[in-house]
mmCIF file of C-alpha atoms and ligand atoms in Angstrom:
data_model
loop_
_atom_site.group_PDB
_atom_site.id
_atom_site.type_symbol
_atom_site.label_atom_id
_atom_site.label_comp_id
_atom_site.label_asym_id
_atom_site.label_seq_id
_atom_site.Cartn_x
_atom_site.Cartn_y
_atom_site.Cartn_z
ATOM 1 C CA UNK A 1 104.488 94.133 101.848
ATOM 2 C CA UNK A 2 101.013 93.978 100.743
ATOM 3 C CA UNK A 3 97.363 93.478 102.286
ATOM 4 C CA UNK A 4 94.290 93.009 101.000
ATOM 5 C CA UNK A 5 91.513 94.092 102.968
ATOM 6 C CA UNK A 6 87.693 93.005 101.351
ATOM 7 C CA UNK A 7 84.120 94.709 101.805
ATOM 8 C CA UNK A 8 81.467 95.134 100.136
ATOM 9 C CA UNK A 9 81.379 98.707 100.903
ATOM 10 C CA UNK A 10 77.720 99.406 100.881
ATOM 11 C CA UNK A 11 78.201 102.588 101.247
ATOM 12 C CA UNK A 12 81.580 103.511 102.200
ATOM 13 C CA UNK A 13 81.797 104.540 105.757
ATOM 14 C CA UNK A 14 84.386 105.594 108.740
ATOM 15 C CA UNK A 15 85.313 102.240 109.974
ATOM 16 C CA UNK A 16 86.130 101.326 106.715
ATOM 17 C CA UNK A 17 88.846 104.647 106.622
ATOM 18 C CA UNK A 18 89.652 103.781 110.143
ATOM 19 C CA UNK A 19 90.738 100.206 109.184
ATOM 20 C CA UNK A 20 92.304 101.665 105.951
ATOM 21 C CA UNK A 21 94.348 103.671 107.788
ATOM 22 C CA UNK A 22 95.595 101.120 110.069
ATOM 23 C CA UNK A 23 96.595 98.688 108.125
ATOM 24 C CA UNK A 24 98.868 101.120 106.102
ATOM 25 C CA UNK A 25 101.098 101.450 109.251
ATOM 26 C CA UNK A 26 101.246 97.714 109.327
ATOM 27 C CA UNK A 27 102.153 97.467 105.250
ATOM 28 C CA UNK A 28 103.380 99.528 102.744
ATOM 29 C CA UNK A 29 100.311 99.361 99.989
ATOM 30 C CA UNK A 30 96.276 98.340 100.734
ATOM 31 C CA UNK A 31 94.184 96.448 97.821
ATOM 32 C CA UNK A 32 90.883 97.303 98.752
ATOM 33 C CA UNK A 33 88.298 94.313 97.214
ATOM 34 C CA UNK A 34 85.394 95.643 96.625
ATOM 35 C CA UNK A 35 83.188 92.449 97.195
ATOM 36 C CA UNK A 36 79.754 91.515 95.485
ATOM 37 C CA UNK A 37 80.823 93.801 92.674
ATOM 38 C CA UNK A 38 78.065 92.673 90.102
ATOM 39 C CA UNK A 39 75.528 93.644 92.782
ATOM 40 C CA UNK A 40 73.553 96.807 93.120
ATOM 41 C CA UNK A 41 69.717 98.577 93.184
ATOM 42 C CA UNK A 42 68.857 96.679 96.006
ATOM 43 C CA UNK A 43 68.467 97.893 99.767
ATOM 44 C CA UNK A 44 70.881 95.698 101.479
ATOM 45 C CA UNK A 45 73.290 96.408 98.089
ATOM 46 C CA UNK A 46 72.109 99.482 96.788
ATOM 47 C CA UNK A 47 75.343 101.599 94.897
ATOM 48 C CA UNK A 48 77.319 99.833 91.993
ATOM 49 C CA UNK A 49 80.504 99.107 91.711
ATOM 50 C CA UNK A 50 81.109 102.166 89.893
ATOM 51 C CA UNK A 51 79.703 104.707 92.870
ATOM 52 C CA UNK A 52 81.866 102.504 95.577
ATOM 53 C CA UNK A 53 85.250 102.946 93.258
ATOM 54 C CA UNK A 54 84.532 106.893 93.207
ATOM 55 C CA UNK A 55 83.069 106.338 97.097
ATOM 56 C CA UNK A 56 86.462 105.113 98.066
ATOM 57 C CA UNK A 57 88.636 107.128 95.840
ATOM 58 C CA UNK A 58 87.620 110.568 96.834
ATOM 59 C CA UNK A 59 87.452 109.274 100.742
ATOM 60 C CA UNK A 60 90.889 108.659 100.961
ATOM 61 C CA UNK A 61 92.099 111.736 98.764
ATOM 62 C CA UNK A 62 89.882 113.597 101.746
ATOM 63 C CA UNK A 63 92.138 111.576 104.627
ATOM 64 C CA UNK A 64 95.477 112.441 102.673
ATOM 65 C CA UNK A 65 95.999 109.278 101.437
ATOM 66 C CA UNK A 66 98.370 108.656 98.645
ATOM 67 C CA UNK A 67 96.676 107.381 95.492
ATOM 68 C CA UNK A 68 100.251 105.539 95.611
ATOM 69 C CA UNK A 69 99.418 103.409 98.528
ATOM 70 C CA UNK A 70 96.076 101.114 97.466
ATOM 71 C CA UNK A 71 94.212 99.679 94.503
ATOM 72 C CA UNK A 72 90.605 99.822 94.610
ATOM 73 C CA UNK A 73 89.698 96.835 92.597
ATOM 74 C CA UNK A 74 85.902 95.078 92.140
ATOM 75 C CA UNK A 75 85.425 91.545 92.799
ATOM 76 C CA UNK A 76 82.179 89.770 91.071
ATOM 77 C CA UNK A 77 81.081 86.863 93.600
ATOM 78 C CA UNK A 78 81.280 83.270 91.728
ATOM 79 C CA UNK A 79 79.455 80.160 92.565
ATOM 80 C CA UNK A 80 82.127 78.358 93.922
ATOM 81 C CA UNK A 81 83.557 79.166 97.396
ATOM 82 C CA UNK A 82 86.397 76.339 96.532
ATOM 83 C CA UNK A 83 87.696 78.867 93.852
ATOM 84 C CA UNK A 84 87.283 82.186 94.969
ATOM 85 C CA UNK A 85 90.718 82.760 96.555
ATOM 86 C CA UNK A 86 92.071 81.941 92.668
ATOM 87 C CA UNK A 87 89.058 84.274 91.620
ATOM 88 C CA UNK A 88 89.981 86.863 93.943
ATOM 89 C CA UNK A 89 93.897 86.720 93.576
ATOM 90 C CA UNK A 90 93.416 86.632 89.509
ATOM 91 C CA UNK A 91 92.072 90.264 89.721
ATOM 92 C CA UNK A 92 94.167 91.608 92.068
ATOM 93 C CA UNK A 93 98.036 92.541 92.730
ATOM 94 C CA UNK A 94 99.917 90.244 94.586
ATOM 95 C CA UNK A 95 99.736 90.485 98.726
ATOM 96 C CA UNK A 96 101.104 88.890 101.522
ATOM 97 C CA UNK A 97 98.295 89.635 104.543
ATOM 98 C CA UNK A 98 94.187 89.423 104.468
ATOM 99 C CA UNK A 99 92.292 91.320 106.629
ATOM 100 C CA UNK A 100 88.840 90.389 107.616
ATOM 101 C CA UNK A 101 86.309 89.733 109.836
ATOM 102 C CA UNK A 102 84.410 87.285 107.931
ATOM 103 C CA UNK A 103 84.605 83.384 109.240
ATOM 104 C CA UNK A 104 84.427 82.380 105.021
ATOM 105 C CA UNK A 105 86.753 84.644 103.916
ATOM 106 C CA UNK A 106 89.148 83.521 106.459
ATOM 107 C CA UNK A 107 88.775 80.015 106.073
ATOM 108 C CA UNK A 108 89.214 80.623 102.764
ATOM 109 C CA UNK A 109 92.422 82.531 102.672
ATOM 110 C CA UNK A 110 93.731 80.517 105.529
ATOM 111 C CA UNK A 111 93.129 77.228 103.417
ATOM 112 C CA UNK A 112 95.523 78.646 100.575
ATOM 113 C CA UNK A 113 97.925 79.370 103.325
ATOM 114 C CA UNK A 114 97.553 83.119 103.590
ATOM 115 C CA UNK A 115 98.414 84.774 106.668
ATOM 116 C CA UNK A 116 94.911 85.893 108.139
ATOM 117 C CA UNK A 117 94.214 89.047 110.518
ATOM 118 C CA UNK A 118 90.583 89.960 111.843
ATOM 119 C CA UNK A 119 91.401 94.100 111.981
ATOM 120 C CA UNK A 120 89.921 95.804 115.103
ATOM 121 C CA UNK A 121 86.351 97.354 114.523
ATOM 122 C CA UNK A 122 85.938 100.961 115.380
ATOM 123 C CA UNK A 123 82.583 102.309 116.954
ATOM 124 C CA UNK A 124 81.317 99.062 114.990
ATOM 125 C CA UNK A 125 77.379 99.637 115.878
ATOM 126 C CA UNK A 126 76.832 103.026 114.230
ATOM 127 C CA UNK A 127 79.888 102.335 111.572
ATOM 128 C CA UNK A 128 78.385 99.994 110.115
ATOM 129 C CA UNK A 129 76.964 99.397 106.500
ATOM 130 C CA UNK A 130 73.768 98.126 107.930
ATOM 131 C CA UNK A 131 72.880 100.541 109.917
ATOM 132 C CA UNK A 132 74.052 103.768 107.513
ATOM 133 C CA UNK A 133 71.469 101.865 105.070
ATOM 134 C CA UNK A 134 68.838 101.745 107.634
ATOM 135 C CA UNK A 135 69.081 105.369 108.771
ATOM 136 C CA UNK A 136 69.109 106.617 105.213
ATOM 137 C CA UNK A 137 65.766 104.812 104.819
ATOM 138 C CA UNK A 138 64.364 105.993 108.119
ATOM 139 C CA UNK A 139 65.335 109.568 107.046
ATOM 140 C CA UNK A 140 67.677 109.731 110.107
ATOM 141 C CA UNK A 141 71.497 111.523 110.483
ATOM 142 C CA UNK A 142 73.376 109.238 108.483
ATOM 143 C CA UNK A 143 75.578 111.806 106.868
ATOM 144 C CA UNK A 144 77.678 111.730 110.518
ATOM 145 C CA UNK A 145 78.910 108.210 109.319
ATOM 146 C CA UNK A 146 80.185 108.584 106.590
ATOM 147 C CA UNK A 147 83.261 111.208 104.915
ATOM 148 C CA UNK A 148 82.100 114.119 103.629
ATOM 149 C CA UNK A 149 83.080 113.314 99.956
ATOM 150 C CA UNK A 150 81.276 110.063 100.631
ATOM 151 C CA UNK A 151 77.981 111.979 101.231
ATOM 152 C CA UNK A 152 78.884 114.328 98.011
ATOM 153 C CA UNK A 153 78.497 110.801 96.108
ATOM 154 C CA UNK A 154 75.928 109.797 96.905
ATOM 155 C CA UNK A 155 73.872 113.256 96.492
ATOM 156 C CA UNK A 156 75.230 113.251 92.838
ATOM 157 C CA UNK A 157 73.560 109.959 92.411
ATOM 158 C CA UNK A 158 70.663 110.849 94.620
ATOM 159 C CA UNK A 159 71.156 107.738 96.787
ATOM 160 C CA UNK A 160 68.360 108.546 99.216
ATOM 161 C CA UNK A 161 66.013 108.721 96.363
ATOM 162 C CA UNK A 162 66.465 105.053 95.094
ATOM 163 C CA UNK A 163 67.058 103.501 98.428
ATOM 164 C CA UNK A 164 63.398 105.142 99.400
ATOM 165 C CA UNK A 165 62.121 103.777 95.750
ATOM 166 C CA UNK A 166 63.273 100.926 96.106
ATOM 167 C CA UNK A 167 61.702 100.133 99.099
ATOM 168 C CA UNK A 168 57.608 100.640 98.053
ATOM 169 C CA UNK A 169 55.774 98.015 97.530
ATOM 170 C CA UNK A 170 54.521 97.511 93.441
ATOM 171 C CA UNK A 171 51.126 98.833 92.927
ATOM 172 C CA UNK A 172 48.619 96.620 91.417
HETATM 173 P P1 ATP B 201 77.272 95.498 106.091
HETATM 174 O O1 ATP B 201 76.550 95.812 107.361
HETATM 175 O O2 ATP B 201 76.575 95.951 104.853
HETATM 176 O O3 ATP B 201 77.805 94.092 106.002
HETATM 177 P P2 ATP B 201 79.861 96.415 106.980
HETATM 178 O O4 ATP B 201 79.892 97.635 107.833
HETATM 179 O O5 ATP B 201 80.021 95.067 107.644
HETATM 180 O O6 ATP B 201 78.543 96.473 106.098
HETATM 181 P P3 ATP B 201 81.503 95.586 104.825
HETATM 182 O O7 ATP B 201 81.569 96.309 103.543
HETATM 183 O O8 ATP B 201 80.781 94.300 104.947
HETATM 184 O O9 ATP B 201 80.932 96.625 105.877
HETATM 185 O O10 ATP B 201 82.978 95.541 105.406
HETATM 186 C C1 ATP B 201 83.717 94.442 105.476
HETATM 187 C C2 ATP B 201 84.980 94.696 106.249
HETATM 188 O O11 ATP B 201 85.223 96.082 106.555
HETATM 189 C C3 ATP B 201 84.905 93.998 107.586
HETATM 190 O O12 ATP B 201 85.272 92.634 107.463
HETATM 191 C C4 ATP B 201 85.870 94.785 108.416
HETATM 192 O O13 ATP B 201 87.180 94.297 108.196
HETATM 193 C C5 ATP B 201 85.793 96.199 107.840
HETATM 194 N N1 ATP B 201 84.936 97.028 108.669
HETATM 195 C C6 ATP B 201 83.613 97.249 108.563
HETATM 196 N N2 ATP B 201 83.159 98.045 109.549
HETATM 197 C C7 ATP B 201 84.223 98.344 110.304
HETATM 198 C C8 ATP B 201 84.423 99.120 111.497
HETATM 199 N N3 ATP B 201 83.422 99.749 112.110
HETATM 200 N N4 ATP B 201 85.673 99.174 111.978
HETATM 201 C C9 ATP B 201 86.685 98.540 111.381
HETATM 202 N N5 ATP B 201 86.569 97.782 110.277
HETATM 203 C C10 ATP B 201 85.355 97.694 109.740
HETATM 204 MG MG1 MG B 202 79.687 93.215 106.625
#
């Protein structure tokens, strides 16, 4: 059995490993979606696809996960929430669960008849995208919410920097 769990993963943090890992005692492989994939360089989506694939990749080679058990694969948002299951399930292999939270993507999947599971969240105020993004703005410990190769990413890419760019106003 298969299950595809969705996020936009903006950045990668430890609720996202902590669902990860339990859905891989439930099923024997995890497609990670990585949703909004065309989006980046802005503060609520700041990383591209590219940085969340290696995000996610070296995250679960640090938890000992089996490059065996998921495919990380991006998913561009279309227009048309009346197609997007087809959208989604032409990029991806084929699975038998969905897990998320989201009341659209349920509907969604639950409309095409897919069985539909909202995982349990895990320490969700502090693991949570929105507020990793808003501490690495505010310059506070945001490094404690994340995996360690998840903070070696975005170093290499000096995340910080272009969050805190892209935040000033344009001078005139
Ligand atoms: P944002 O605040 O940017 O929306 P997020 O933390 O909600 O970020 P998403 O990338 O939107 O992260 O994640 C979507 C999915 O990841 C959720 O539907 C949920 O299934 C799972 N998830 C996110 N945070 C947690 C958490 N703390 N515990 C368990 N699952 C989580
Ligand atoms: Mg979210």
């Amino acid at each position: 059995m298969r299950g595809l769990l969705l996020g936009r993963m903006q950045p990668v943090h430890e609720g996202h490993l902590e669902v990860i890992k339990i859905i891989l005692k439930e099923v024997d492989e995890v497609i990670i979606g990585i949703g909004s994939a065309q989006l980046s360089h802005t503060l609520k989506d700041p990383f591209t696809a590219g940085e969340r694939v290696m995000m996610l990749t070296k995250a679960l080679s640090e938890n000992d996960i089996p490059a065996s058990k998921y495919y990380i694969i991006p998913i561009q948002d279309i227009e048309c929430n009346s197609l997007w299951v087809a959208h989604t399930k032409m990029l991806t292999p084929p699975f038998d669960y969905v897990y998320s939270g989201n009341p659209l993507v349920q509907r969604l999947f639950i409309e095409d008849r897919y069985k539909v599971t909202a995982p349990p969240l895990f320490n969700r105020k502090i693991y949570s995208g929105t507020e990793v993004r808003r501490r690495m703005l505010e310059g506070e410990d945001w490094e404690s919410l994340v995996p360690k190769s998840v903070v070696d990413v975005i170093k290499e890419i000096d995340g910080i920097g272009r969050i805190k760019h892209l935040s000033k106003e344009e001078v005139r």
